[in-house]
């Protein structure tokens, strides 16, 4: 097993900050470089006819809508893991918290060739709407983790329905889809009521998990790594979180060890499908 040292958390944060800052700098350079060109010194002549714009620039269509939820025949209403006979796992992230950490986690996963699943909280999407498209553009799954991330199993029917619908509305507005998955908030398994409400909102399955990293308890990167690698196996769905430095610090060691074991990190859609 790959061992994570106590310094990895600080190092990961520095790397994550550099990834985010570097991307912003590169984007700024690209914009400014195209805006100014040296003069050729030639005397002015008659105006040239404008060059035709590229087809993509004139097309009124925006980005393609994100994938819609799918029903997987033979799978239970609440999915905790995928097929045990294939060397694949799904790393799933509860989507909220500091956007810089989210960006760094996505970049680190992509650097390892991994694809993940993000279950976004509606209020988080309100605060950081650009992250929805960033997740999809990276080839990751994006789903619904309720609007306010409260204990949905404890809610009355109308309130629980609104929690699912409000997050779905934001996903639809930002991406053209309500998201590929629904995961209930503050619980691993949905109550029968919440399961029924999710199905009525367009989600054929509730996404649970069989491996809990416990990263939300901030136990340190070595503990997060150990929690994942101790339980993970073919078909596992792993619960992780954006917004925690321990998770970012643990991710490289987790991905390296998964690769050493021959386990490929894929989206949940790919895992189940």
CSV table of C-alpha atoms in Angstrom, one decimal:
chain,number,residue,atom,x,y,z
A,1,UNK,CA,0.0,0.0,0.0
A,2,UNK,CA,1.2,3.5,-0.7
A,3,UNK,CA,1.8,5.5,2.5
A,4,UNK,CA,0.8,9.1,2.8
A,5,UNK,CA,2.9,11.3,5.0
A,6,UNK,CA,1.7,14.0,7.3
A,7,UNK,CA,3.2,16.6,5.0
A,8,UNK,CA,1.1,15.6,2.0
A,9,UNK,CA,-1.8,17.7,3.1
A,10,UNK,CA,0.1,20.9,2.9
A,11,UNK,CA,1.8,19.9,-0.3
A,12,UNK,CA,-1.5,19.0,-1.9
A,13,UNK,CA,-3.0,22.3,-1.1
A,14,UNK,CA,0.0,24.1,-2.6
A,15,UNK,CA,-0.3,21.9,-5.7
A,16,UNK,CA,-4.0,22.5,-5.9
A,17,UNK,CA,-3.6,26.3,-5.6
A,18,UNK,CA,-1.0,26.2,-8.3
A,19,UNK,CA,-3.2,24.2,-10.6
A,20,UNK,CA,-6.1,26.7,-10.2
A,21,UNK,CA,-3.9,29.8,-10.5
A,22,UNK,CA,-2.0,28.4,-13.4
A,23,UNK,CA,-5.2,27.7,-15.3
A,24,UNK,CA,-6.4,31.3,-14.7
A,25,UNK,CA,-3.1,32.7,-15.8
A,26,UNK,CA,-3.0,30.7,-19.0
A,27,UNK,CA,-6.5,31.8,-19.8
A,28,UNK,CA,-5.6,35.5,-19.2
A,29,UNK,CA,-2.5,35.1,-21.4
A,30,UNK,CA,-4.5,33.6,-24.2
A,31,UNK,CA,-7.0,36.4,-24.2
A,32,UNK,CA,-4.4,39.2,-24.1
A,33,UNK,CA,-2.3,37.6,-26.7
A,34,UNK,CA,-5.0,37.5,-29.2
A,35,UNK,CA,-6.1,41.1,-28.5
A,36,UNK,CA,-2.9,42.9,-29.5
A,37,UNK,CA,-0.8,42.4,-32.6
A,38,UNK,CA,2.2,44.5,-33.8
A,39,UNK,CA,1.5,46.9,-36.6
A,40,UNK,CA,2.9,45.9,-40.0
A,41,UNK,CA,3.8,49.5,-40.9
A,42,UNK,CA,2.0,49.2,-44.3
A,43,UNK,CA,0.1,52.3,-45.6
A,44,UNK,CA,-3.6,51.9,-45.3
A,45,UNK,CA,-5.5,50.7,-48.3
A,46,UNK,CA,-9.1,49.9,-49.1
A,47,UNK,CA,-10.8,47.9,-46.5
A,48,UNK,CA,-10.7,44.2,-47.1
A,49,UNK,CA,-14.0,42.2,-47.0
A,50,UNK,CA,-14.5,40.5,-43.6
A,51,UNK,CA,-13.4,36.9,-43.4
A,52,UNK,CA,-16.3,34.5,-42.8
A,53,UNK,CA,-16.6,33.5,-39.1
A,54,UNK,CA,-16.0,29.9,-38.2
A,55,UNK,CA,-19.2,27.8,-38.2
A,56,UNK,CA,-18.9,27.2,-34.4
A,57,UNK,CA,-18.8,30.9,-33.7
A,58,UNK,CA,-22.0,31.6,-35.6
A,59,UNK,CA,-23.9,28.6,-34.4
A,60,UNK,CA,-26.7,29.6,-32.0
A,61,UNK,CA,-26.4,26.3,-30.2
A,62,UNK,CA,-24.5,26.2,-27.0
A,63,UNK,CA,-22.9,23.2,-25.3
A,64,UNK,CA,-24.7,19.9,-25.8
A,65,UNK,CA,-27.1,19.0,-23.0
A,66,UNK,CA,-25.6,16.7,-20.3
A,67,UNK,CA,-26.7,13.1,-20.2
A,68,UNK,CA,-30.1,12.3,-18.6
A,69,UNK,CA,-30.7,9.7,-15.9
A,70,UNK,CA,-30.8,6.1,-17.2
A,71,UNK,CA,-32.6,3.0,-16.0
A,72,UNK,CA,-30.3,0.0,-15.7
A,73,UNK,CA,-32.4,-3.2,-16.0
A,74,UNK,CA,-31.5,-5.7,-13.4
A,75,UNK,CA,-30.1,-3.1,-11.0
A,76,UNK,CA,-31.9,-2.4,-7.6
A,77,UNK,CA,-33.7,0.9,-6.9
A,78,UNK,CA,-30.8,1.8,-4.6
A,79,UNK,CA,-27.4,1.0,-6.0
A,80,UNK,CA,-24.5,0.4,-3.6
A,81,UNK,CA,-22.0,-1.1,-6.0
A,82,UNK,CA,-21.4,-2.2,-9.5
A,83,UNK,CA,-20.6,-5.6,-11.1
A,84,UNK,CA,-18.0,-7.5,-8.9
A,85,UNK,CA,-16.5,-9.2,-11.9
A,86,UNK,CA,-14.9,-6.2,-13.6
A,87,UNK,CA,-11.8,-4.3,-12.3
A,88,UNK,CA,-13.5,-0.9,-12.1
A,89,UNK,CA,-14.5,1.4,-9.2
A,90,UNK,CA,-16.4,4.6,-9.0
A,91,UNK,CA,-15.1,7.5,-6.8
A,92,UNK,CA,-18.1,9.6,-6.0
A,93,UNK,CA,-17.8,13.1,-4.4
A,94,UNK,CA,-20.4,15.0,-2.4
A,95,UNK,CA,-20.3,18.4,-4.2
A,96,UNK,CA,-19.9,21.4,-2.0
A,97,UNK,CA,-17.2,23.4,-0.3
A,98,UNK,CA,-14.3,25.6,-1.5
A,99,UNK,CA,-14.2,25.7,-5.3
A,100,UNK,CA,-10.4,25.8,-5.4
A,101,UNK,CA,-10.3,22.4,-3.7
A,102,UNK,CA,-12.9,21.1,-6.1
A,103,UNK,CA,-10.9,22.3,-9.1
A,104,UNK,CA,-7.7,20.8,-7.7
A,105,UNK,CA,-9.4,17.4,-7.0
A,106,UNK,CA,-10.8,17.3,-10.6
A,107,UNK,CA,-7.4,18.2,-12.0
A,108,UNK,CA,-5.6,15.5,-10.0
A,109,UNK,CA,-8.1,12.9,-11.0
A,110,UNK,CA,-7.7,13.8,-14.7
A,111,UNK,CA,-3.9,13.8,-14.3
A,112,UNK,CA,-4.2,10.1,-13.3
A,113,UNK,CA,-6.6,9.4,-16.2
A,114,UNK,CA,-9.5,8.9,-13.7
A,115,UNK,CA,-13.1,9.9,-14.1
A,116,UNK,CA,-15.3,10.6,-11.1
A,117,UNK,CA,-18.9,11.2,-10.2
A,118,UNK,CA,-19.9,14.5,-8.5
A,119,UNK,CA,-23.3,14.8,-6.6
A,120,UNK,CA,-23.8,18.5,-6.4
A,121,UNK,CA,-25.7,20.4,-3.7
A,122,UNK,CA,-28.1,23.0,-5.2
A,123,UNK,CA,-26.9,26.0,-3.0
A,124,UNK,CA,-23.3,25.2,-4.0
A,125,UNK,CA,-24.3,25.4,-7.7
A,126,UNK,CA,-26.0,28.7,-7.0
A,127,UNK,CA,-22.7,30.0,-5.6
A,128,UNK,CA,-20.4,28.4,-8.2
A,129,UNK,CA,-22.5,27.8,-11.3
A,130,UNK,CA,-19.4,27.4,-13.6
A,131,UNK,CA,-18.4,24.2,-11.8
A,132,UNK,CA,-21.3,22.3,-13.3
A,133,UNK,CA,-19.9,22.7,-16.8
A,134,UNK,CA,-16.3,22.2,-15.6
A,135,UNK,CA,-17.3,18.8,-14.2
A,136,UNK,CA,-19.0,17.7,-17.4
A,137,UNK,CA,-16.2,19.1,-19.6
A,138,UNK,CA,-13.8,16.9,-17.7
A,139,UNK,CA,-15.7,13.8,-18.7
A,140,UNK,CA,-17.2,13.2,-15.2
A,141,UNK,CA,-20.7,12.3,-14.1
A,142,UNK,CA,-22.8,15.1,-12.5
A,143,UNK,CA,-25.8,14.4,-10.3
A,144,UNK,CA,-28.2,15.7,-7.6
A,145,UNK,CA,-27.4,15.8,-3.9
A,146,UNK,CA,-30.4,17.8,-2.8
A,147,UNK,CA,-30.7,21.6,-2.6
A,148,UNK,CA,-29.6,22.4,1.0
A,149,UNK,CA,-27.9,19.1,2.1
A,150,UNK,CA,-30.1,18.6,5.1
A,151,UNK,CA,-31.4,15.3,6.5
A,152,UNK,CA,-33.8,14.4,3.7
A,153,UNK,CA,-35.1,11.2,5.4
A,154,UNK,CA,-36.4,13.2,8.3
A,155,UNK,CA,-38.4,15.6,6.1
A,156,UNK,CA,-42.1,15.7,5.4
A,157,UNK,CA,-43.1,14.7,1.9
A,158,UNK,CA,-43.5,18.2,0.5
A,159,UNK,CA,-40.2,19.4,1.9
A,160,UNK,CA,-38.3,16.4,0.6
A,161,UNK,CA,-39.8,16.7,-2.8
A,162,UNK,CA,-38.7,20.4,-2.9
A,163,UNK,CA,-35.2,19.4,-1.9
A,164,UNK,CA,-34.9,17.1,-4.9
A,165,UNK,CA,-36.7,19.3,-7.3
A,166,UNK,CA,-34.8,22.5,-6.5
A,167,UNK,CA,-31.4,20.9,-7.2
A,168,UNK,CA,-32.8,19.2,-10.3
A,169,UNK,CA,-34.0,22.6,-11.5
A,170,UNK,CA,-30.5,24.2,-11.1
A,171,UNK,CA,-28.8,21.3,-12.9
A,172,UNK,CA,-31.3,21.5,-15.7
A,173,UNK,CA,-30.8,25.3,-16.1
A,174,UNK,CA,-27.0,25.0,-16.1
A,175,UNK,CA,-26.5,21.8,-18.1
A,176,UNK,CA,-29.8,20.9,-19.9
A,177,UNK,CA,-30.2,17.8,-17.7
A,178,UNK,CA,-31.3,17.0,-14.2
A,179,UNK,CA,-28.1,15.0,-13.8
A,180,UNK,CA,-27.4,11.3,-14.2
A,181,UNK,CA,-27.8,10.3,-10.5
A,182,UNK,CA,-29.5,11.2,-7.3
A,183,UNK,CA,-27.9,10.7,-3.9
A,184,UNK,CA,-29.8,11.5,-0.7
A,185,UNK,CA,-28.3,14.0,1.8
A,186,UNK,CA,-27.1,13.1,5.3
A,187,UNK,CA,-27.7,9.4,4.8
A,188,UNK,CA,-26.3,6.4,2.9
A,189,UNK,CA,-29.7,5.0,2.0
A,190,UNK,CA,-32.9,6.8,1.1
A,191,UNK,CA,-36.2,6.0,2.9
A,192,UNK,CA,-39.0,4.5,0.9
A,193,UNK,CA,-40.6,7.9,0.6
A,194,UNK,CA,-37.4,9.6,-0.7
A,195,UNK,CA,-36.8,6.7,-3.1
A,196,UNK,CA,-40.3,7.2,-4.5
A,197,UNK,CA,-39.9,11.0,-4.8
A,198,UNK,CA,-36.6,10.6,-6.6
A,199,UNK,CA,-38.1,8.2,-9.1
A,200,UNK,CA,-41.0,10.7,-9.7
A,201,UNK,CA,-38.4,13.5,-10.3
A,202,UNK,CA,-36.8,11.4,-13.1
A,203,UNK,CA,-34.1,9.4,-11.3
A,204,UNK,CA,-34.7,5.6,-11.8
A,205,UNK,CA,-32.1,4.7,-9.2
A,206,UNK,CA,-30.8,6.2,-5.9
A,207,UNK,CA,-27.0,6.1,-5.7
A,208,UNK,CA,-25.5,4.9,-2.4
A,209,UNK,CA,-22.0,3.4,-1.8
A,210,UNK,CA,-20.2,0.4,-0.2
A,211,UNK,CA,-17.0,2.2,0.8
A,212,UNK,CA,-17.0,5.2,3.1
A,213,UNK,CA,-13.8,7.2,3.3
A,214,UNK,CA,-15.0,9.1,6.3
A,215,UNK,CA,-13.0,12.1,4.9
A,216,UNK,CA,-15.7,14.5,6.3
A,217,UNK,CA,-14.4,13.8,9.8
A,218,UNK,CA,-11.0,15.3,8.8
A,219,UNK,CA,-9.0,12.3,10.1
A,220,UNK,CA,-5.9,13.1,8.1
A,221,UNK,CA,-4.8,12.0,4.6
A,222,UNK,CA,-3.3,8.7,5.7
A,223,UNK,CA,-6.5,7.7,7.4
A,224,UNK,CA,-8.6,8.6,4.4
A,225,UNK,CA,-6.3,6.6,2.2
A,226,UNK,CA,-6.4,3.6,4.5
A,227,UNK,CA,-10.2,3.8,4.8
A,228,UNK,CA,-10.6,3.6,1.0
A,229,UNK,CA,-8.0,1.0,0.2
A,230,UNK,CA,-8.9,-1.3,3.1
A,231,UNK,CA,-12.5,-1.9,1.7
A,232,UNK,CA,-12.3,-1.1,-2.1
A,233,UNK,CA,-12.7,-4.0,-4.5
A,234,UNK,CA,-14.1,-4.7,-8.0
A,235,UNK,CA,-17.3,-2.7,-8.5
A,236,UNK,CA,-17.0,-0.6,-5.4
A,237,UNK,CA,-18.7,2.8,-5.1
A,238,UNK,CA,-16.6,5.1,-2.8
A,239,UNK,CA,-18.0,8.0,-0.9
A,240,UNK,CA,-15.7,11.1,-0.8
A,241,UNK,CA,-16.2,14.8,-0.4
A,242,UNK,CA,-15.2,18.1,-2.1
A,243,UNK,CA,-14.2,20.8,0.4
A,244,UNK,CA,-11.7,18.8,2.6
A,245,UNK,CA,-7.9,19.2,2.3
A,246,UNK,CA,-7.4,15.6,3.6
A,247,UNK,CA,-9.3,14.3,0.6
A,248,UNK,CA,-7.1,16.2,-1.9
A,249,UNK,CA,-3.9,15.1,-0.1
A,250,UNK,CA,-5.0,11.5,-0.1
A,251,UNK,CA,-6.2,11.3,-3.7
A,252,UNK,CA,-2.8,10.8,-5.4
A,253,UNK,CA,-2.0,7.8,-3.2
A,254,UNK,CA,-5.4,6.3,-3.6
A,255,UNK,CA,-5.3,6.6,-7.4
A,256,UNK,CA,-1.7,5.2,-7.5
A,257,UNK,CA,-2.7,2.2,-5.4
A,258,UNK,CA,-5.9,1.5,-7.4
A,259,UNK,CA,-3.8,1.5,-10.5
A,260,UNK,CA,-1.2,-0.9,-8.9
A,261,UNK,CA,-4.1,-3.3,-8.1
A,262,UNK,CA,-5.4,-3.0,-11.6
A,263,UNK,CA,-8.6,-1.1,-10.6
A,264,UNK,CA,-9.7,1.6,-13.0
A,265,UNK,CA,-11.5,4.7,-11.6
A,266,UNK,CA,-14.5,5.4,-13.9
A,267,UNK,CA,-17.8,7.3,-13.7
A,268,UNK,CA,-20.7,5.5,-12.0
A,269,UNK,CA,-22.5,5.4,-15.4
A,270,UNK,CA,-19.6,3.5,-16.9
A,271,UNK,CA,-19.3,1.3,-13.8
A,272,UNK,CA,-22.9,0.2,-13.8
A,273,UNK,CA,-23.4,0.2,-17.6
